[in-house]
Amino acid sequence: MLDITKYVSPGMERTVKKVVSADDTVGNSSLYLEQFLSTSACINMIVRMATDMVDKALPQGFISVGYHTEITHEEPTMMGAEVSYKVALEEINGNRLIFNFQVTDKRGTVSYGKHVRAVVNYPKLLEKAKERMEK
């Protein structure tokens, strides 16, 4: 079994600032919400940040895959606002990487939650997926 702690460790974090664009409003299911940062855009950014943070550190043949995400989107923020995404690796539990995240704008917290990724052997994952398709 791979010792993940040789490659990544709790305390790693990344922050990205960006201006909310029209692409960040995609996923809102109501025309009334089309000018607001969508929850799905928040999740997408968090997943990309966590993946980028760990996958490049893992040995060849290993990747991380999404396992679980919890999100609270507590305040609205609109297109044109600058938001800051912060993702921090809080814990390693076996092959699970547990991240906490927060999205803020100039007024405070917009969204927060937890994202869990599992480190897996890519060739084995591919083989398992192909077997599943054949059944």
PDB file of C-alpha atoms in Angstrom:
ATOM      1  CA  MET A   1       0.000   0.000   0.000  1.00  0.00           C
ATOM      2  CA  LEU A   2       1.207   3.498  -0.879  1.00  0.00           C
ATOM      3  CA  ASP A   3       2.277   5.682   2.063  1.00  0.00           C
ATOM      4  CA  ILE A   4       0.629   8.937   0.982  1.00  0.00           C
ATOM      5  CA  THR A   5       2.345  10.913   3.746  1.00  0.00           C
ATOM      6  CA  LYS A   6       5.637  10.598   1.821  1.00  0.00           C
ATOM      7  CA  TYR A   7       4.119  12.810  -0.892  1.00  0.00           C
ATOM      8  CA  VAL A   8       1.581  15.149   0.722  1.00  0.00           C
ATOM      9  CA  SER A   9       0.949  16.322   4.264  1.00  0.00           C
ATOM     10  CA  PRO A  10      -1.704  18.094   6.318  1.00  0.00           C
ATOM     11  CA  GLY A  11      -1.207  21.825   6.293  1.00  0.00           C
ATOM     12  CA  MET A  12      -0.752  22.110   2.545  1.00  0.00           C
ATOM     13  CA  GLU A  13      -2.965  24.862   1.208  1.00  0.00           C
ATOM     14  CA  ARG A  14      -3.680  26.882  -1.877  1.00  0.00           C
ATOM     15  CA  THR A  15      -5.489  30.174  -2.441  1.00  0.00           C
ATOM     16  CA  VAL A  16      -6.793  31.460  -5.765  1.00  0.00           C
ATOM     17  CA  LYS A  17      -8.415  34.843  -6.362  1.00  0.00           C
ATOM     18  CA  LYS A  18     -10.626  35.491  -9.355  1.00  0.00           C
ATOM     19  CA  VAL A  19     -13.374  37.736 -10.601  1.00  0.00           C
ATOM     20  CA  VAL A  20     -16.766  36.034 -10.974  1.00  0.00           C
ATOM     21  CA  SER A  21     -17.467  35.730 -14.705  1.00  0.00           C
ATOM     22  CA  ALA A  22     -20.463  34.519 -16.710  1.00  0.00           C
ATOM     23  CA  ASP A  23     -18.877  31.040 -16.740  1.00  0.00           C
ATOM     24  CA  ASP A  24     -19.070  31.042 -12.925  1.00  0.00           C
ATOM     25  CA  THR A  25     -22.848  31.526 -13.022  1.00  0.00           C
ATOM     26  CA  VAL A  26     -23.473  28.432 -15.153  1.00  0.00           C
ATOM     27  CA  GLY A  27     -25.280  25.785 -13.154  1.00  0.00           C
ATOM     28  CA  ASN A  28     -27.843  28.048 -11.562  1.00  0.00           C
ATOM     29  CA  SER A  29     -31.201  26.470 -12.318  1.00  0.00           C
ATOM     30  CA  SER A  30     -33.226  29.677 -12.355  1.00  0.00           C
ATOM     31  CA  LEU A  31     -33.119  32.668 -14.671  1.00  0.00           C
ATOM     32  CA  TYR A  32     -33.408  34.837 -11.563  1.00  0.00           C
ATOM     33  CA  LEU A  33     -29.997  33.570 -10.408  1.00  0.00           C
ATOM     34  CA  GLU A  34     -28.053  33.943 -13.666  1.00  0.00           C
ATOM     35  CA  GLN A  35     -25.960  36.861 -12.353  1.00  0.00           C
ATOM     36  CA  PHE A  36     -24.834  35.049  -9.162  1.00  0.00           C
ATOM     37  CA  LEU A  37     -21.848  32.795  -8.458  1.00  0.00           C
ATOM     38  CA  SER A  38     -23.235  29.259  -8.675  1.00  0.00           C
ATOM     39  CA  THR A  39     -22.702  26.518  -6.128  1.00  0.00           C
ATOM     40  CA  SER A  40     -21.556  24.180  -8.895  1.00  0.00           C
ATOM     41  CA  ALA A  41     -18.867  26.696  -9.950  1.00  0.00           C
ATOM     42  CA  CYS A  42     -17.617  26.798  -6.352  1.00  0.00           C
ATOM     43  CA  ILE A  43     -17.418  23.003  -6.235  1.00  0.00           C
ATOM     44  CA  ASN A  44     -15.696  22.843  -9.617  1.00  0.00           C
ATOM     45  CA  MET A  45     -12.992  25.298  -8.533  1.00  0.00           C
ATOM     46  CA  ILE A  46     -12.423  23.539  -5.209  1.00  0.00           C
ATOM     47  CA  VAL A  47     -12.106  20.140  -6.915  1.00  0.00           C
ATOM     48  CA  ARG A  48      -9.632  21.531  -9.474  1.00  0.00           C
ATOM     49  CA  MET A  49      -7.547  23.185  -6.757  1.00  0.00           C
ATOM     50  CA  ALA A  50      -7.412  20.065  -4.555  1.00  0.00           C
ATOM     51  CA  THR A  51      -6.617  17.831  -7.526  1.00  0.00           C
ATOM     52  CA  ASP A  52      -3.840  20.105  -8.736  1.00  0.00           C
ATOM     53  CA  MET A  53      -2.405  20.382  -5.240  1.00  0.00           C
ATOM     54  CA  VAL A  54      -1.966  16.636  -4.730  1.00  0.00           C
ATOM     55  CA  ASP A  55      -1.868  14.839  -8.075  1.00  0.00           C
ATOM     56  CA  LYS A  56       1.377  16.415  -9.235  1.00  0.00           C
ATOM     57  CA  ALA A  57       3.006  15.296  -5.958  1.00  0.00           C
ATOM     58  CA  LEU A  58       1.936  11.651  -6.245  1.00  0.00           C
ATOM     59  CA  PRO A  59       4.191   8.999  -7.808  1.00  0.00           C
ATOM     60  CA  GLN A  60       3.597   7.898 -11.384  1.00  0.00           C
ATOM     61  CA  GLY A  61       0.569   5.632 -11.703  1.00  0.00           C
ATOM     62  CA  PHE A  62      -1.358   7.233  -8.832  1.00  0.00           C
ATOM     63  CA  ILE A  63      -4.059   9.902  -8.966  1.00  0.00           C
ATOM     64  CA  SER A  64      -6.712  11.279  -6.660  1.00  0.00           C
ATOM     65  CA  VAL A  65     -10.415  10.931  -7.348  1.00  0.00           C
ATOM     66  CA  GLY A  66     -13.359  12.726  -5.824  1.00  0.00           C
ATOM     67  CA  TYR A  67     -15.016  10.771  -3.033  1.00  0.00           C
ATOM     68  CA  HIS A  68     -17.275  13.176  -1.121  1.00  0.00           C
ATOM     69  CA  THR A  69     -18.112  16.883  -1.014  1.00  0.00           C
ATOM     70  CA  GLU A  70     -20.112  18.890   1.536  1.00  0.00           C
ATOM     71  CA  ILE A  71     -20.841  22.527   0.781  1.00  0.00           C
ATOM     72  CA  THR A  72     -22.743  25.331   2.431  1.00  0.00           C
ATOM     73  CA  HIS A  73     -23.384  28.261   0.116  1.00  0.00           C
ATOM     74  CA  GLU A  74     -24.517  30.789   2.637  1.00  0.00           C
ATOM     75  CA  GLU A  75     -24.242  34.207   0.927  1.00  0.00           C
ATOM     76  CA  PRO A  76     -24.774  35.472  -2.620  1.00  0.00           C
ATOM     77  CA  THR A  77     -22.049  37.134  -4.630  1.00  0.00           C
ATOM     78  CA  MET A  78     -22.490  38.515  -8.112  1.00  0.00           C
ATOM     79  CA  MET A  79     -20.767  38.548 -11.453  1.00  0.00           C
ATOM     80  CA  GLY A  80     -17.911  41.068 -11.345  1.00  0.00           C
ATOM     81  CA  ALA A  81     -17.078  40.494  -7.667  1.00  0.00           C
ATOM     82  CA  GLU A  82     -13.613  39.271  -6.707  1.00  0.00           C
ATOM     83  CA  VAL A  83     -13.718  36.010  -4.752  1.00  0.00           C
ATOM     84  CA  SER A  84     -10.966  34.120  -2.983  1.00  0.00           C
ATOM     85  CA  TYR A  85     -10.959  30.319  -2.864  1.00  0.00           C
ATOM     86  CA  LYS A  86      -8.890  28.693  -0.111  1.00  0.00           C
ATOM     87  CA  VAL A  87      -8.351  24.928   0.047  1.00  0.00           C
ATOM     88  CA  ALA A  88      -6.379  23.276   2.857  1.00  0.00           C
ATOM     89  CA  LEU A  89      -5.451  19.625   3.328  1.00  0.00           C
ATOM     90  CA  GLU A  90      -6.537  18.993   6.913  1.00  0.00           C
ATOM     91  CA  GLU A  91      -6.180  15.240   7.358  1.00  0.00           C
ATOM     92  CA  ILE A  92      -4.977  12.026   5.744  1.00  0.00           C
ATOM     93  CA  ASN A  93      -6.919   8.902   6.693  1.00  0.00           C
ATOM     94  CA  GLY A  94      -5.634   5.828   4.853  1.00  0.00           C
ATOM     95  CA  ASN A  95      -5.960   6.686   1.166  1.00  0.00           C
ATOM     96  CA  ARG A  96      -8.419   9.542   1.894  1.00  0.00           C
ATOM     97  CA  LEU A  97      -7.371  13.178   1.735  1.00  0.00           C
ATOM     98  CA  ILE A  98      -9.712  15.466   3.669  1.00  0.00           C
ATOM     99  CA  PHE A  99      -9.747  19.115   2.598  1.00  0.00           C
ATOM    100  CA  ASN A 100     -11.523  22.077   4.164  1.00  0.00           C
ATOM    101  CA  PHE A 101     -12.375  24.983   1.899  1.00  0.00           C
ATOM    102  CA  GLN A 102     -13.743  28.494   2.087  1.00  0.00           C
ATOM    103  CA  VAL A 103     -14.863  30.964  -0.572  1.00  0.00           C
ATOM    104  CA  THR A 104     -14.888  34.638   0.446  1.00  0.00           C
ATOM    105  CA  ASP A 105     -15.549  38.019  -1.098  1.00  0.00           C
ATOM    106  CA  LYS A 106     -14.872  41.507   0.300  1.00  0.00           C
ATOM    107  CA  ARG A 107     -17.839  41.148   2.691  1.00  0.00           C
ATOM    108  CA  GLY A 108     -16.851  37.776   4.155  1.00  0.00           C
ATOM    109  CA  THR A 109     -17.658  34.106   3.713  1.00  0.00           C
ATOM    110  CA  VAL A 110     -19.688  33.100   0.674  1.00  0.00           C
ATOM    111  CA  SER A 111     -19.298  29.331   0.878  1.00  0.00           C
ATOM    112  CA  TYR A 112     -17.449  26.693   2.905  1.00  0.00           C
ATOM    113  CA  GLY A 113     -17.254  22.952   3.319  1.00  0.00           C
ATOM    114  CA  LYS A 114     -15.277  19.755   3.070  1.00  0.00           C
ATOM    115  CA  HIS A 115     -13.971  17.843   0.061  1.00  0.00           C
ATOM    116  CA  VAL A 116     -12.587  14.300   0.290  1.00  0.00           C
ATOM    117  CA  ARG A 117     -10.393  12.703  -2.363  1.00  0.00           C
ATOM    118  CA  ALA A 118      -9.153   9.103  -2.506  1.00  0.00           C
ATOM    119  CA  VAL A 119      -5.689   8.269  -3.812  1.00  0.00           C
ATOM    120  CA  VAL A 120      -5.891   5.329  -6.209  1.00  0.00           C
ATOM    121  CA  ASN A 121      -3.751   3.378  -8.628  1.00  0.00           C
ATOM    122  CA  TYR A 122      -4.800   4.659 -12.062  1.00  0.00           C
ATOM    123  CA  PRO A 123      -4.206   1.434 -14.070  1.00  0.00           C
ATOM    124  CA  LYS A 124      -6.249  -0.554 -11.520  1.00  0.00           C
ATOM    125  CA  LEU A 125      -9.019   2.065 -11.592  1.00  0.00           C
ATOM    126  CA  LEU A 126      -9.149   1.899 -15.390  1.00  0.00           C
ATOM    127  CA  GLU A 127      -9.246  -1.903 -15.337  1.00  0.00           C
ATOM    128  CA  LYS A 128     -12.072  -1.907 -12.780  1.00  0.00           C
ATOM    129  CA  ALA A 129     -14.089   0.631 -14.802  1.00  0.00           C
ATOM    130  CA  LYS A 130     -13.690  -1.429 -17.994  1.00  0.00           C
ATOM    131  CA  GLU A 131     -14.787  -4.602 -16.172  1.00  0.00           C
ATOM    132  CA  ARG A 132     -17.828  -2.776 -14.835  1.00  0.00           C
ATOM    133  CA  MET A 133     -18.788  -1.694 -18.365  1.00  0.00           C
ATOM    134  CA  GLU A 134     -18.607  -5.289 -19.627  1.00  0.00           C
ATOM    135  CA  LYS A 135     -21.060  -6.646 -17.042  1.00  0.00           C
TER     136      LYS A 135
END
